[in-house]
Amino acid sequence: LKSAISPLPANLGQLHALEALVLEEVLRIRELPETLGQLQRLRIFSLKSSWIDFLPQSLPHLTSLTSLSLDIPRPEVLPENVGQLSRLQNFKLDAPSVTGLPGSIILATALQELSLDRLRNVTALPEQFGQLTSLEVLRLADISQLTHLPESLGQLAKLRVLTLLRCEQLQQLPDSLVLLFSLERLDVDLCERLGALPDAMGDGLQGLTELRLVHCKALAHLSPSFSGLSSLETLEIQHAESLTGSLPEGLCSLGNLRKLELASIPHLPSLPALALTLTRLMVSNCKGITQLPEAIGRLGALEELRISNLDGLKCFPKALLALPRLRHLVVKECGGLKALLGDEEAEGAEGDVGSSQTADAVLPSLQLPSLVLPSLQLPSLVLPSLVLPSLVLPSLVLPSLVLPSLVLPSLQLPSLVLPSLQLPSLVLPSLQLPSLVLPSLQLPSLVLPSPQQPSLASLVMTDLPFKALGPSLGHLPSLQSLALMHMPALLSLPDSISHLSRLQELHLSSSKAMEALPGAVGHLSGLIRLYLADLESLCALPESIGQLNSLKYLEISSCSKLYQLPKSFPELPKLQSCVFYDLNILFIPEDFWKLSSLKSLFLVKLHCLRCLPESFSQLPRLEQLKISHCYWLDKLPPCLRDMPSLPGFLIQKCPLLSTARSMIVYGSAYVGDGEAREELLDRWEERCWQVAEEGDSDDEGDGREELGGVMSSEHDEFEEEEEFEEEWDEEDEGSEEWDEEDEGEADEEDEEEAEECQEEEGSDGEEWEGVVELRGRREEGEGREGMLGSERGEQGEGRIA
């Protein structure tokens, strides 16, 4: 019941068949009838009321009740015999005024889920609380005066989930907590005075799979017994300002740990040894961490790595690329990071991706004047560090070779070629060669097995101080999504980006120093989505962009120095959706009609655009068109409405096209105001959604990976801002003055002229400009254009120039 009925009928108890009663937001009910207890079949009772002062004493007579929910801020006491609800399984209580729980609650032995919220006057739970032996889920939230939990808590043998939320005075957990052998999840959040966890925690909670310690500001240390949490899969420690020293070293022995999140632990000096089973690692706002351990390269199961707000971090370990399953890498707001993925040693040396594989052996100086080895066998060979600048070995086979001790202080190989090299296993624990000269060396067959390729599929870098990215970016052959955002010093992308043959999505935004994209972008044959936003210095797109044969979605926004599109732009064969927003583009290419797959086109805030090309109406598949805030646009193609694929289009705030603030053209009809216009707007929006859904269904097989929602935030904001808005924005100030004086008269004249145009269109079909443009009287249109020019001053003229 959600109404204002008052009061409930006294004969409510005569509803003998009633099984569920829900009273919510019943503002005028101040009491419940005592006959409520006669509802012997009632199984579910939910009450939410701000006016009830007390509960009926007959409430415990509901012997069939299995679920009880009470949200009652006014009552100070509960019925003492509430524990007689012998079948009660789920009890939720939200009662800020209640001063204590009735002692009989421990008799509700069938209770499985108990949630106590906002019991702000309760200081303790009953000491016999452990008698609720069937309890599986316990939630204590906003019990601000609770200082401790009863020791009998350890008797809850079936308890699986324990949640402590905003218990501000709680200082410690009972030692009996370690006896909860069935506990699977422990969630402690905003218990700011909790100073420690039980020392023997790891000795008893063998079934614990998830542990969250969030906003426990007084937590000073973690027990070494953590290594005993053998079933732990998720560990989150956040906002532990008092936690000092390193985390327990035993974390590396947690054989089931999958997710580790460490956030806002300012005194954490370094990461501990990590469990090899980790699949997700998140580290943020830990100011004491200056480097990631090299051992991170041994996390063979790691799939996602997120690093943010580590100002002391200088570089990433080289072994990061060797992680075989790493799919998602996010690096954010690391102001001290100088390079990524070892680029500090390879800066300026792009190299060939095929020959720049991981080489762990170093031979700085080796001279071989003459050496002939027709057959050499090395069953086991290991070279931790080896560098061969130039080596020529036509054929080398080493089936078996054992070198227990080998040292090469000086080895030089000025020219070395290895057409074929096979080294299944090579171990050189110690090798010493004080002086070795081999002028000529011939090896018939030599094969080197290819190292494992990095599997990184998603890379997000944001708020970093990089001026350039090194060539290692091109050494990620599995990369599918790349986002570089809020990197104001970034000047360019490396040419090695052309080697990312599987890249499907590229997002560049808020890089104020980037003036151009490299021509290598055109080699991204698999690119499907391209987003360029807020690139203030970008003045040109490469001509090679026309080679993006897989590109379907393109959005370019807020690139103020981009004045023209490349000539190759219309050569994009699969482009389906195109958004140009807040640009100073002077013109649209004449051969724009060649975009044979284009279905959706948005032209918004193109400040210098004067007209669309005549061939624009030849786009064969265009289904969605929106033109908005193009203040200097004064001409549309005359045959635009005759496009068979375009059911209608929207024009907003293009004052030189029409005296109307906005208009929609659907088929051959124009509607300026009223219910008919709203109906057409709904039909246009419905068609837009239909086109969008069709576009999404076309990409079901493209294997696009999510980036956490960061890829299209600018586009979403644009959609919300521009969707059929009713008010002029700041750039419309020049036209508002005219509107205030002549709005009423101009609207009437526009409607009259629209009717005349529609009549003429019905007779000869040649007055399309009258229907679409609705320019009004020629003299008034020219006067308004002059007013707009004077209001904008020299800004508009400078853009057009």
mmCIF file of N, CA, C and O in Angstrom, residues 488-520:
data_model
loop_
_atom_site.group_PDB
_atom_site.id
_atom_site.type_symbol
_atom_site.label_atom_id
_atom_site.label_comp_id
_atom_site.label_asym_id
_atom_site.label_seq_id
_atom_site.Cartn_x
_atom_site.Cartn_y
_atom_site.Cartn_z
ATOM 1 N N PRO A 488 49.188 16.358 -21.639
ATOM 2 C CA PRO A 488 49.364 17.647 -22.321
ATOM 3 C C PRO A 488 50.719 17.822 -22.980
ATOM 4 O O PRO A 488 50.853 18.628 -23.899
ATOM 5 N N ALA A 489 51.749 17.100 -22.533
ATOM 6 C CA ALA A 489 53.085 17.280 -23.102
ATOM 7 C C ALA A 489 53.360 16.353 -24.277
ATOM 8 O O ALA A 489 54.403 16.494 -24.928
ATOM 9 N N LEU A 490 52.477 15.448 -24.557
ATOM 10 C CA LEU A 490 52.714 14.465 -25.618
ATOM 11 C C LEU A 490 52.741 15.157 -26.985
ATOM 12 O O LEU A 490 51.785 15.808 -27.388
ATOM 13 N N LEU A 491 53.855 15.007 -27.689
ATOM 14 C CA LEU A 491 54.047 15.687 -28.975
ATOM 15 C C LEU A 491 53.589 14.857 -30.154
ATOM 16 O O LEU A 491 53.083 15.400 -31.146
ATOM 17 N N SER A 492 53.769 13.551 -30.079
ATOM 18 C CA SER A 492 53.443 12.725 -31.246
ATOM 19 C C SER A 492 53.342 11.279 -30.819
ATOM 20 O O SER A 492 53.643 10.913 -29.675
ATOM 21 N N LEU A 493 52.939 10.468 -31.767
ATOM 22 C CA LEU A 493 52.924 9.025 -31.588
ATOM 23 C C LEU A 493 54.121 8.432 -32.323
ATOM 24 O O LEU A 493 54.547 8.957 -33.353
ATOM 25 N N PRO A 494 54.662 7.337 -31.839
ATOM 26 C CA PRO A 494 55.808 6.733 -32.532
ATOM 27 C C PRO A 494 55.382 6.075 -33.837
ATOM 28 O O PRO A 494 54.240 5.610 -33.983
ATOM 29 N N ASP A 495 56.292 6.043 -34.793
ATOM 30 C CA ASP A 495 56.002 5.380 -36.061
ATOM 31 C C ASP A 495 55.754 3.891 -35.883
ATOM 32 O O ASP A 495 55.096 3.258 -36.723
ATOM 33 N N SER A 496 56.256 3.337 -34.798
ATOM 34 C CA SER A 496 56.066 1.907 -34.576
ATOM 35 C C SER A 496 54.611 1.549 -34.327
ATOM 36 O O SER A 496 54.259 0.370 -34.297
ATOM 37 N N ILE A 497 53.742 2.554 -34.190
ATOM 38 C CA ILE A 497 52.327 2.263 -34.015
ATOM 39 C C ILE A 497 51.759 1.526 -35.227
ATOM 40 O O ILE A 497 50.742 0.836 -35.143
ATOM 41 N N SER A 498 52.433 1.655 -36.356
ATOM 42 C CA SER A 498 51.970 0.985 -37.576
ATOM 43 C C SER A 498 52.014 -0.528 -37.445
ATOM 44 O O SER A 498 51.368 -1.239 -38.225
ATOM 45 N N HIS A 499 52.772 -1.045 -36.474
ATOM 46 C CA HIS A 499 52.881 -2.488 -36.301
ATOM 47 C C HIS A 499 51.729 -3.068 -35.491
ATOM 48 O O HIS A 499 51.655 -4.292 -35.349
ATOM 49 N N LEU A 500 50.840 -2.228 -34.988
ATOM 50 C CA LEU A 500 49.709 -2.715 -34.198
ATOM 51 C C LEU A 500 48.603 -3.166 -35.139
ATOM 52 O O LEU A 500 47.579 -2.509 -35.316
ATOM 53 N N SER A 501 48.802 -4.299 -35.744
ATOM 54 C CA SER A 501 47.891 -4.768 -36.790
ATOM 55 C C SER A 501 46.520 -5.150 -36.252
ATOM 56 O O SER A 501 45.546 -5.198 -37.010
ATOM 57 N N ARG A 502 46.412 -5.426 -34.939
ATOM 58 C CA ARG A 502 45.128 -5.832 -34.369
ATOM 59 C C ARG A 502 44.418 -4.696 -33.652
ATOM 60 O O ARG A 502 43.348 -4.906 -33.072
ATOM 61 N N LEU A 503 44.966 -3.507 -33.674
ATOM 62 C CA LEU A 503 44.343 -2.382 -32.982
ATOM 63 C C LEU A 503 42.992 -2.064 -33.612
ATOM 64 O O LEU A 503 42.894 -1.826 -34.815
ATOM 65 N N GLN A 504 41.946 -2.029 -32.760
ATOM 66 C CA GLN A 504 40.592 -1.757 -33.229
ATOM 67 C C GLN A 504 40.073 -0.405 -32.770
ATOM 68 O O GLN A 504 39.196 0.160 -33.408
ATOM 69 N N GLU A 505 40.618 0.110 -31.675
ATOM 70 C CA GLU A 505 40.106 1.381 -31.151
ATOM 71 C C GLU A 505 41.259 2.252 -30.689
ATOM 72 O O GLU A 505 42.139 1.802 -29.949
ATOM 73 N N LEU A 506 41.263 3.505 -31.142
ATOM 74 C CA LEU A 506 42.292 4.476 -30.784
ATOM 75 C C LEU A 506 41.609 5.740 -30.280
ATOM 76 O O LEU A 506 40.777 6.323 -30.981
ATOM 77 N N HIS A 507 41.958 6.132 -29.053
ATOM 78 C CA HIS A 507 41.346 7.297 -28.426
ATOM 79 C C HIS A 507 42.453 8.250 -27.990
ATOM 80 O O HIS A 507 43.287 7.913 -27.148
ATOM 81 N N LEU A 508 42.449 9.448 -28.560
ATOM 82 C CA LEU A 508 43.424 10.487 -28.217
ATOM 83 C C LEU A 508 42.657 11.719 -27.761
ATOM 84 O O LEU A 508 41.816 12.239 -28.504
ATOM 85 N N SER A 509 42.951 12.186 -26.556
ATOM 86 C CA SER A 509 42.229 13.366 -26.070
ATOM 87 C C SER A 509 43.095 14.160 -25.105
ATOM 88 O O SER A 509 43.947 13.614 -24.398
ATOM 89 N N SER A 510 42.866 15.471 -25.114
ATOM 90 C CA SER A 510 43.503 16.406 -24.178
ATOM 91 C C SER A 510 45.018 16.329 -24.214
ATOM 92 O O SER A 510 45.679 16.360 -23.170
ATOM 93 N N SER A 511 45.559 16.206 -25.414
ATOM 94 C CA SER A 511 47.014 16.291 -25.611
ATOM 95 C C SER A 511 47.274 17.603 -26.351
ATOM 96 O O SER A 511 47.274 17.643 -27.586
ATOM 97 N N LYS A 512 47.483 18.657 -25.597
ATOM 98 C CA LYS A 512 47.510 19.998 -26.165
ATOM 99 C C LYS A 512 48.709 20.252 -27.063
ATOM 100 O O LYS A 512 48.674 21.138 -27.900
ATOM 101 N N ALA A 513 49.784 19.491 -26.895
ATOM 102 C CA ALA A 513 50.994 19.746 -27.678
ATOM 103 C C ALA A 513 51.043 18.957 -28.978
ATOM 104 O O ALA A 513 51.911 19.217 -29.812
ATOM 105 N N MET A 514 50.165 18.031 -29.183
ATOM 106 C CA MET A 514 50.226 17.179 -30.371
ATOM 107 C C MET A 514 49.748 17.961 -31.598
ATOM 108 O O MET A 514 48.599 18.400 -31.666
ATOM 109 N N GLU A 515 50.633 18.125 -32.564
ATOM 110 C CA GLU A 515 50.326 18.923 -33.748
ATOM 111 C C GLU A 515 49.873 18.079 -34.929
ATOM 112 O O GLU A 515 49.193 18.593 -35.815
ATOM 113 N N ALA A 516 50.263 16.826 -34.969
ATOM 114 C CA ALA A 516 49.904 15.996 -36.124
ATOM 115 C C ALA A 516 49.976 14.533 -35.730
ATOM 116 O O ALA A 516 50.637 14.155 -34.753
ATOM 117 N N LEU A 517 49.284 13.734 -36.491
ATOM 118 C CA LEU A 517 49.370 12.291 -36.333
ATOM 119 C C LEU A 517 50.371 11.751 -37.352
ATOM 120 O O LEU A 517 50.455 12.267 -38.473
ATOM 121 N N PRO A 518 51.110 10.728 -36.996
ATOM 122 C CA PRO A 518 52.075 10.182 -37.963
ATOM 123 C C PRO A 518 51.369 9.485 -39.118
ATOM 124 O O PRO A 518 50.253 8.964 -38.984
ATOM 125 N N GLY A 519 52.022 9.493 -40.254
ATOM 126 C CA GLY A 519 51.461 8.797 -41.402
ATOM 127 C C GLY A 519 51.287 7.314 -41.160
ATOM 128 O O GLY A 519 50.503 6.646 -41.847
ATOM 129 N N ALA A 520 52.017 6.789 -40.163
ATOM 130 C CA ALA A 520 51.913 5.365 -39.852
ATOM 131 C C ALA A 520 50.527 4.983 -39.377
ATOM 132 O O ALA A 520 50.187 3.793 -39.373
#
